[in-house]
Tab-separated table of C-alpha atoms in Angstrom:
chain	number	residue	atom	x	y	z
A	795	MET	CA	49.390	156.436	99.436
A	796	LYS	CA	48.481	155.793	96.038
A	797	THR	CA	52.096	155.210	95.111
A	798	SER	CA	52.567	153.395	98.000
A	799	TRP	CA	49.728	150.885	97.368
A	800	SER	CA	50.407	149.671	94.020
A	801	LYS	CA	54.038	149.780	94.731
A	802	ILE	CA	52.805	146.520	97.158
A	803	LEU	CA	50.588	145.084	94.332
A	804	LEU	CA	53.121	145.496	91.755
A	805	ILE	CA	55.888	143.078	94.643
A	806	ALA	CA	52.901	140.515	95.317
A	807	SER	CA	52.139	139.640	91.331
A	808	ASP	CA	56.062	139.434	90.676
A	809	VAL	CA	55.708	136.835	94.261
A	810	VAL	CA	52.852	134.846	92.529
A	811	ILE	CA	54.213	134.793	89.446
A	812	ALA	CA	57.952	133.771	90.461
A	813	ALA	CA	56.333	130.493	92.300
A	814	TYR	CA	53.237	129.220	89.656
A	815	LEU	CA	56.425	129.347	87.399
A	816	VAL	CA	58.158	127.362	89.737
A	817	LEU	CA	55.563	125.210	90.870
A	818	ALA	CA	54.769	124.582	87.679
A	819	PHE	CA	58.873	123.511	86.715
A	820	THR	CA	58.687	121.595	89.169
A	821	SER	CA	55.796	120.019	87.972
A	822	PHE	CA	56.917	119.366	84.858
A	823	ASP	CA	61.052	118.074	86.450
A	824	LYS	CA	58.982	115.204	88.360
A	825	LYS	CA	57.178	114.592	84.994
A	826	GLY	CA	59.355	113.684	82.896
A	827	SER	CA	61.595	112.200	85.756
A	828	ALA	CA	58.831	109.644	86.669
A	829	ARG	CA	59.076	108.589	82.124
A	830	THR	CA	62.831	109.151	81.822
A	831	VAL	CA	64.494	105.994	82.494
A	832	CYS	CA	68.097	105.340	82.804
A	833	SER	CA	69.575	104.580	79.231
A	834	LYS	CA	73.828	104.631	79.972
A	835	VAL	CA	75.642	105.165	82.603
A	836	ASN	CA	78.947	107.370	82.802
A	837	ILE	CA	81.649	106.251	84.871
A	838	GLU	CA	84.955	108.037	85.609
A	839	ILE	CA	87.762	106.540	87.034
A	840	ALA	CA	90.829	109.960	88.034
A	841	ASP	CA	94.645	109.007	87.834
A	842	ASN	CA	93.169	105.775	86.098
A	843	ALA	CA	96.512	105.281	84.116
A	844	SER	CA	99.188	105.549	87.173
A	845	GLY	CA	98.513	102.353	88.576
A	846	GLY	CA	95.207	102.202	91.184
A	847	PHE	CA	93.008	98.732	91.715
A	848	LEU	CA	90.399	100.782	90.349
A	849	ASP	CA	89.055	100.610	86.430
A	850	ALA	CA	85.313	101.173	85.141
A	851	ASN	CA	84.162	97.443	85.698
A	852	ILE	CA	85.606	97.652	89.293
A	853	ILE	CA	82.739	100.347	90.202
A	854	LYS	CA	79.740	99.139	87.860
A	855	GLU	CA	80.620	95.203	89.777
A	856	ARG	CA	79.969	96.465	93.274
A	857	LEU	CA	77.326	98.593	92.311
A	858	GLN	CA	75.647	95.060	90.964
A	859	LYS	CA	76.034	93.675	93.667
A	860	LEU	CA	74.686	95.523	96.007
A	861	GLY	CA	71.993	96.639	94.100
A	862	CYS	CA	71.552	100.136	92.755
A	863	TYR	CA	73.538	100.035	89.761
A	864	PRO	CA	70.896	102.656	87.738
A	865	ILE	CA	70.847	100.881	84.463
A	866	GLY	CA	66.976	100.264	83.948
A	867	MET	CA	65.338	102.302	86.743
A	868	SER	CA	63.466	105.565	86.961
A	869	LEU	CA	65.905	108.549	87.282
A	870	MET	CA	63.415	108.732	90.086
A	871	ASP	CA	64.112	106.155	92.113
A	872	VAL	CA	67.171	106.562	91.087
A	873	ASN	CA	69.216	107.623	94.154
A	874	THR	CA	73.137	109.260	93.417
A	875	ARG	CA	73.784	109.959	97.158
A	876	GLU	CA	73.419	105.515	98.190
A	877	ILE	CA	75.459	105.247	95.859
A	878	GLU	CA	78.400	107.871	96.281
A	879	GLU	CA	78.167	106.113	100.212
A	880	THR	CA	78.160	102.780	98.853
A	881	LEU	CA	81.682	103.455	96.992
A	882	ARG	CA	83.083	105.239	99.713
A	883	LYS	CA	82.743	102.718	101.024
A	884	SER	CA	85.569	101.121	99.272
A	885	PRO	CA	89.061	101.150	100.663
A	886	PHE	CA	90.462	102.100	97.877
A	887	VAL	CA	87.545	104.413	96.618
A	888	LYS	CA	88.510	108.552	98.234
A	889	THR	CA	85.684	110.572	96.476
A	890	ALA	CA	82.693	109.917	95.046
A	891	GLU	CA	80.182	111.650	93.620
A	892	CYS	CA	76.847	110.669	90.875
A	893	TYR	CA	74.071	113.401	89.079
A	894	LYS	CA	71.616	112.562	86.429
A	895	THR	CA	71.264	114.555	83.841
A	896	GLU	CA	67.024	115.053	81.504
A	897	GLY	CA	68.606	112.393	79.204
A	898	GLY	CA	68.557	109.776	80.812
A	899	HIS	CA	72.281	109.983	81.591
A	900	VAL	CA	74.121	108.749	84.960
A	901	TYR	CA	77.250	110.327	85.379
A	902	ILE	CA	79.734	108.867	88.252
A	903	SER	CA	83.159	110.092	88.881
A	904	VAL	CA	85.760	108.490	91.472
A	905	THR	CA	89.114	109.856	92.733
A	906	GLN	CA	90.981	106.934	93.460
A	907	ARG	CA	93.189	106.495	96.672
A	908	MET	CA	96.690	105.562	95.163
A	909	PRO	CA	99.258	102.407	96.491
A	910	VAL	CA	103.473	103.812	96.933
A	911	ILE	CA	104.286	100.711	98.518
A	912	ARG	CA	103.329	97.484	99.821
A	913	ILE	CA	104.770	95.450	102.014
A	914	LYS	CA	104.915	92.536	102.826
A	915	ALA	CA	106.500	91.236	107.005
A	916	ASP	CA	108.832	89.115	107.852
A	917	ASN	CA	105.278	88.592	111.023
A	918	GLY	CA	103.411	88.091	107.888
A	919	ASP	CA	101.733	91.420	106.617
A	920	ASP	CA	100.316	91.428	103.450
A	921	TYR	CA	99.187	95.314	102.876
A	922	TYR	CA	99.275	99.081	100.788
A	923	VAL	CA	100.836	101.777	101.631
A	924	ASP	CA	98.720	105.123	100.366
A	925	ASP	CA	100.466	107.403	98.861
A	926	ASN	CA	98.419	109.003	101.892
A	927	ASP	CA	100.298	107.094	104.273
A	928	CYS	CA	97.141	104.991	104.744
A	929	ILE	CA	96.489	101.082	105.026
A	930	MET	CA	94.633	99.346	102.010
A	931	PRO	CA	93.847	95.418	102.396
A	932	ARG	CA	96.471	93.041	100.430
A	933	THR	CA	93.339	92.141	96.481
A	934	ASN	CA	94.063	90.190	93.680
A	935	TYR	CA	95.126	92.393	91.837
A	936	THR	CA	98.318	92.761	90.200
A	937	SER	CA	100.487	96.155	90.034
A	938	ASP	CA	104.595	96.872	89.602
A	939	LEU	CA	104.763	98.562	92.374
A	940	ILE	CA	108.044	98.110	94.696
A	941	ILE	CA	107.635	95.414	97.575
A	942	ALA	CA	109.483	96.456	100.754
A	943	SER	CA	109.876	92.692	102.671
A	944	GLY	CA	112.090	92.409	106.852
A	945	CYS	CA	110.563	93.290	110.254
A	946	ILE	CA	108.776	96.136	109.476
A	947	SER	CA	105.770	97.502	112.143
A	948	ARG	CA	103.095	99.008	110.635
A	949	TRP	CA	103.886	101.623	112.357
A	950	TYR	CA	106.960	101.307	110.198
A	951	ALA	CA	106.015	101.185	107.438
A	952	ILE	CA	103.744	104.183	107.920
A	953	ASN	CA	106.385	106.729	108.886
A	954	TYR	CA	109.161	105.616	107.191
A	955	ILE	CA	108.562	102.606	104.598
A	956	SER	CA	105.785	104.432	102.585
A	957	PRO	CA	107.727	108.304	102.444
A	958	LEU	CA	110.617	106.211	101.237
A	959	GLY	CA	108.368	104.299	97.957
A	960	LYS	CA	107.084	107.786	97.301
A	961	ALA	CA	110.756	109.235	97.477
A	962	ILE	CA	111.978	107.130	95.476
A	963	MET	CA	108.240	106.571	92.609
A	964	GLN	CA	108.874	110.455	91.992
A	965	ASN	CA	112.257	109.410	89.914
A	966	ASP	CA	111.226	107.832	87.239
A	967	LEU	CA	115.381	106.966	86.807
A	968	TRP	CA	114.851	104.615	90.429
A	969	ARG	CA	111.714	103.814	89.808
A	970	ASN	CA	112.635	101.440	87.546
A	971	LEU	CA	115.446	100.195	88.808
A	972	ILE	CA	114.985	99.482	92.131
A	973	GLU	CA	112.955	96.226	92.655
A	974	GLN	CA	112.797	95.225	96.328
A	975	ILE	CA	113.479	97.058	99.924
A	976	ASN	CA	114.143	95.669	102.543
A	977	ILE	CA	114.563	95.764	106.396
A	978	LEU	CA	117.140	94.342	108.506
A	979	PRO	CA	116.448	93.495	112.419
A	980	ASN	CA	118.167	96.873	113.232
A	981	LEU	CA	116.035	99.056	110.598
A	982	GLY	CA	119.220	99.841	108.698
A	983	VAL	CA	117.638	99.239	104.706
A	984	GLU	CA	118.589	96.727	101.162
A	985	LEU	CA	118.290	98.449	97.938
A	986	VAL	CA	118.018	94.751	95.903
A	987	PRO	CA	118.306	96.532	91.847
A	988	ARG	CA	116.496	95.088	88.998
A	989	ILE	CA	120.080	95.166	87.329
A	990	GLY	CA	123.025	92.493	87.766
A	991	ASP	CA	123.255	90.536	91.062
A	992	HIS	CA	124.395	92.191	94.271
A	993	ILE	CA	122.275	94.682	97.194
A	994	VAL	CA	122.705	98.428	98.411
A	995	TYR	CA	123.140	99.618	101.636
A	996	ILE	CA	121.944	102.022	101.854
A	997	GLY	CA	121.946	102.262	106.697
A	998	ARG	CA	119.240	103.435	108.334
A	999	LEU	CA	116.405	106.230	107.134
A	1000	PRO	CA	116.871	109.838	109.411
A	1001	ASP	CA	114.339	110.307	112.287
A	1002	CYS	CA	112.732	113.344	113.584
A	1003	LYS	CA	109.839	113.841	115.562
A	1004	ASN	CA	108.229	116.484	113.577
A	1005	ARG	CA	106.180	114.597	110.006
A	1006	GLU	CA	106.711	116.959	107.081
A	1007	GLN	CA	109.953	117.987	108.411
A	1008	HIS	CA	110.211	113.898	108.576
A	1009	GLU	CA	109.610	113.205	104.761
A	1010	ALA	CA	111.638	116.417	104.110
A	1011	ASP	CA	115.249	114.123	105.536
A	1012	ILE	CA	113.784	111.262	103.741
A	1013	ASN	CA	113.680	112.561	100.999
A	1014	GLY	CA	116.713	114.551	100.757
A	1015	PHE	CA	118.042	111.153	102.577
A	1016	ILE	CA	116.513	109.058	99.448
A	1017	ASP	CA	118.848	111.421	97.077
A	1018	LYS	CA	121.857	111.744	98.318
A	1019	LYS	CA	122.487	108.180	97.826
A	1020	MET	CA	120.527	107.746	95.168
A	1021	THR	CA	122.987	109.991	93.127
A	1022	ARG	CA	125.604	108.521	94.665
A	1023	LEU	CA	124.837	105.193	93.273
A	1024	GLU	CA	123.929	106.459	89.702
A	1025	LYS	CA	128.141	107.681	89.876
A	1026	PHE	CA	129.142	103.920	90.176
A	1027	TYR	CA	126.505	102.262	87.815
A	1028	LYS	CA	128.073	105.154	85.496
A	1029	TYR	CA	132.043	105.014	86.611
A	1030	GLY	CA	132.273	102.105	88.485
A	1031	LEU	CA	130.683	98.551	87.371
A	1032	SER	CA	130.066	99.931	83.782
A	1033	GLN	CA	133.701	99.468	83.298
A	1034	VAL	CA	134.313	96.975	86.153
A	1035	GLY	CA	130.914	94.232	85.298
A	1036	TRP	CA	127.937	94.150	86.607
A	1037	ASN	CA	128.220	90.813	88.767
A	1038	LYS	CA	131.603	91.821	90.900
A	1039	TYR	CA	130.189	93.122	93.203
A	1040	SER	CA	128.251	90.322	95.640
A	1041	TYR	CA	126.891	94.267	98.159
A	1042	ILE	CA	127.604	97.773	97.962
A	1043	ASN	CA	127.670	99.845	101.095
A	1044	ILE	CA	127.180	103.223	100.544
A	1045	GLU	CA	125.928	104.659	104.182
A	1046	PHE	CA	128.849	106.202	104.678
A	1047	ASP	CA	129.761	109.475	102.193
A	1048	ASN	CA	133.835	109.972	102.066
A	1049	GLN	CA	133.559	105.662	100.599
A	1050	ILE	CA	132.033	102.749	99.006
A	1051	ILE	CA	132.767	99.608	100.139
A	1052	CYS	CA	131.986	95.916	98.082
A	1053	LYS	CA	132.429	92.756	98.260
A	1054	ARG	CA	133.764	91.214	95.169
A	1055	ARG	CA	131.761	87.741	94.597
A	1056	ASP	CA	133.802	85.425	95.611
A	1057	GLU	CA	133.594	82.349	93.207
A	1058	ASN	CA	135.806	79.339	94.333
A	1059	PRO	CA	134.990	79.056	97.722
A	1060	ALA	CA	138.263	79.296	100.095
A	1061	PRO	CA	138.805	76.513	102.908
A	1062	ALA	CA	137.718	78.275	105.656
A	1063	GLN	CA	140.932	78.915	107.981
A	1064	GLN	CA	141.541	80.919	105.415
A	1065	PRO	CA	141.670	84.667	106.481
A	1066	ALA	CA	139.855	87.066	107.130
A	1067	GLU	CA	138.081	89.874	104.931
A	1068	THR	CA	140.773	92.944	103.828
A	1069	ALA	CA	140.437	95.589	102.732
A	1070	THR	CA	142.374	97.316	99.214
A	1071	PRO	CA	141.578	100.505	97.657
A	1072	VAL	CA	140.994	100.219	93.855
A	1073	ALA	CA	141.425	102.289	90.741
A	1074	GLN	CA	140.550	106.347	90.776
A	1075	SER	CA	137.458	106.993	89.313
A	1076	PRO	CA	136.761	110.229	87.107
A	1077	GLU	CA	136.619	113.510	87.978
A	1078	ASP	CA	132.141	113.843	88.293
A	1079	GLY	CA	131.973	110.665	90.035
A	1080	PRO	CA	133.348	108.617	93.451
A	1081	SER	CA	136.747	110.388	94.748
A	1082	GLU	CA	139.912	108.588	94.761
A	1083	GLY	CA	140.239	106.143	97.911
A	1084	GLU	CA	136.572	106.369	97.631
A	1085	ILE	CA	135.430	103.076	96.571
A	1086	GLU	CA	137.346	100.072	98.520
A	1087	GLU	CA	136.565	96.389	97.688
A	1088	SER	CA	135.860	94.029	100.458
A	1089	ASN	CA	137.746	90.997	99.837
A	1090	THR	CA	136.779	87.851	101.795
A	1091	THR	CA	138.728	84.859	101.421
A	1092	ARG	CA	140.648	84.660	98.751
A	1093	PRO	CA	141.111	81.786	96.669
A	1094	ALA	CA	143.271	79.531	96.092
A	1095	ALA	CA	143.823	80.093	93.267
A	1096	GLN	CA	145.108	83.101	93.414
A	1097	ALA	CA	148.215	82.156	95.624
A	1098	THR	CA	150.402	82.864	91.716
A	1099	SER	CA	149.218	86.612	90.897
A	1100	LEU	CA	149.889	86.740	94.286
A	1101	GLY	CA	153.866	85.476	93.444
A	1102	THR	CA	154.273	82.899	96.706
A	1103	ALA	CA	152.432	79.423	95.302
A	1104	ASP	CA	155.806	78.917	93.243
A	1105	LYS	CA	158.158	79.051	96.417
A	1106	LYS	CA	159.008	76.971	98.744
A	1107	PRO	CA	158.009	76.232	102.323
A	1108	SER	CA	161.096	76.805	104.588
A	1109	GLY	CA	162.881	73.380	106.078
A	1110	THR	CA	162.209	71.250	102.261
A	1111	SER	CA	164.159	69.645	100.870
A	1112	ASP	CA	164.155	68.499	96.991
A	1113	LYS	CA	163.708	64.968	98.311
A	1114	LYS	CA	161.102	62.898	96.764
A	1115	PRO	CA	159.075	62.560	99.849
A	1116	LYS	CA	159.215	58.563	100.633
A	1117	ASP	CA	156.243	55.676	98.970
A	1118	ASN	CA	155.251	53.324	101.602
A	1119	SER	CA	152.237	51.258	99.825
A	1120	PRO	CA	151.662	48.630	100.020
A	1121	GLU	CA	152.466	46.918	96.631
A	1122	ASN	CA	156.184	48.467	97.894
A	1123	LYS	CA	156.305	47.884	100.890
A	1124	LYS	CA	156.135	43.977	99.351
A	1125	LYS	CA	158.545	44.600	96.476
A	1126	ASN	CA	161.194	46.013	99.865
A	1127	GLN	CA	160.716	42.519	101.472
A	1128	VAL	CA	161.144	40.222	98.747
A	1129	THR	CA	165.272	42.629	97.850
A	1130	LYS	CA	165.554	41.907	101.346
A	1131	LYS	CA	164.768	38.352	101.562
A	1132	LYS	CA	166.935	38.195	98.741
A	1133	ASN	CA	170.042	39.991	100.050
A	1134	ASN	CA	170.273	38.140	103.267
A	1135	ASN	CA	169.877	34.373	100.729
A	1136	THR	CA	172.301	35.016	99.013
């Protein structure tokens, strides 16, 4: 019995000592916090070099405007939860964390929403889509992003344009090559490159009800089309010239249809489009007969090269045409009058 009571007294004394230490440290911390003033605020923006819309100055201005920027405030009065909730209300902030130290410093860490593509639709919509397939409002901040224009609804932007933009942005070559995406009324996709003076048509994006599978299908679709376009640029346009064609169609897997640029437009009565195969490509480029030139109306100046300019139409003679000018008529009348007098 004596042994049990001694154990109980020992445990009770330990509890009392622990409680005393907790109260002492808590009291000391409160007194220290009451005297300590926030002297420095460290703001860290994750992925700040990846093309986002936030920086430390924007965060500082937002907190100052709402009256919760902690510089000069007592650490006891700094409400870290309020700072976090204030920053999370921004449409460009994904996560926000805030904490303070005994040295009078406040640390703010922000993860931003990353825009993938900018939408400027024909219906007047102007906004961004982020890497989580969510709409971001338009901002005065400028970013070097691909612009998607044309017949684009918000549903189509989230489910089609966003995966398309992510597929292009993940490849350094494609990201630097493509400047604009245009969606036609039939949902066909046109790409506007930064080099050359032409438009590339790749067809419609694949459809799928499953969201994950749909994104994978679009990635595979873009990888296939852009790989073919790279080879065509390398083995085709690099030889014939970057401005020879005005429209390049790579919708079909077995051919590339190119519309030649017509520098001298032909008369309206000229024949319609014709297609002629061009020279064979290298082994690792487009296959033989895969590329076709679509030449709209052939200019009259090119008739000599076809061997038609030197041919005379049937039913014609070498006689000079009759001159019916007023001077010639008057001359003929004087000559006739002289003959009658003689």
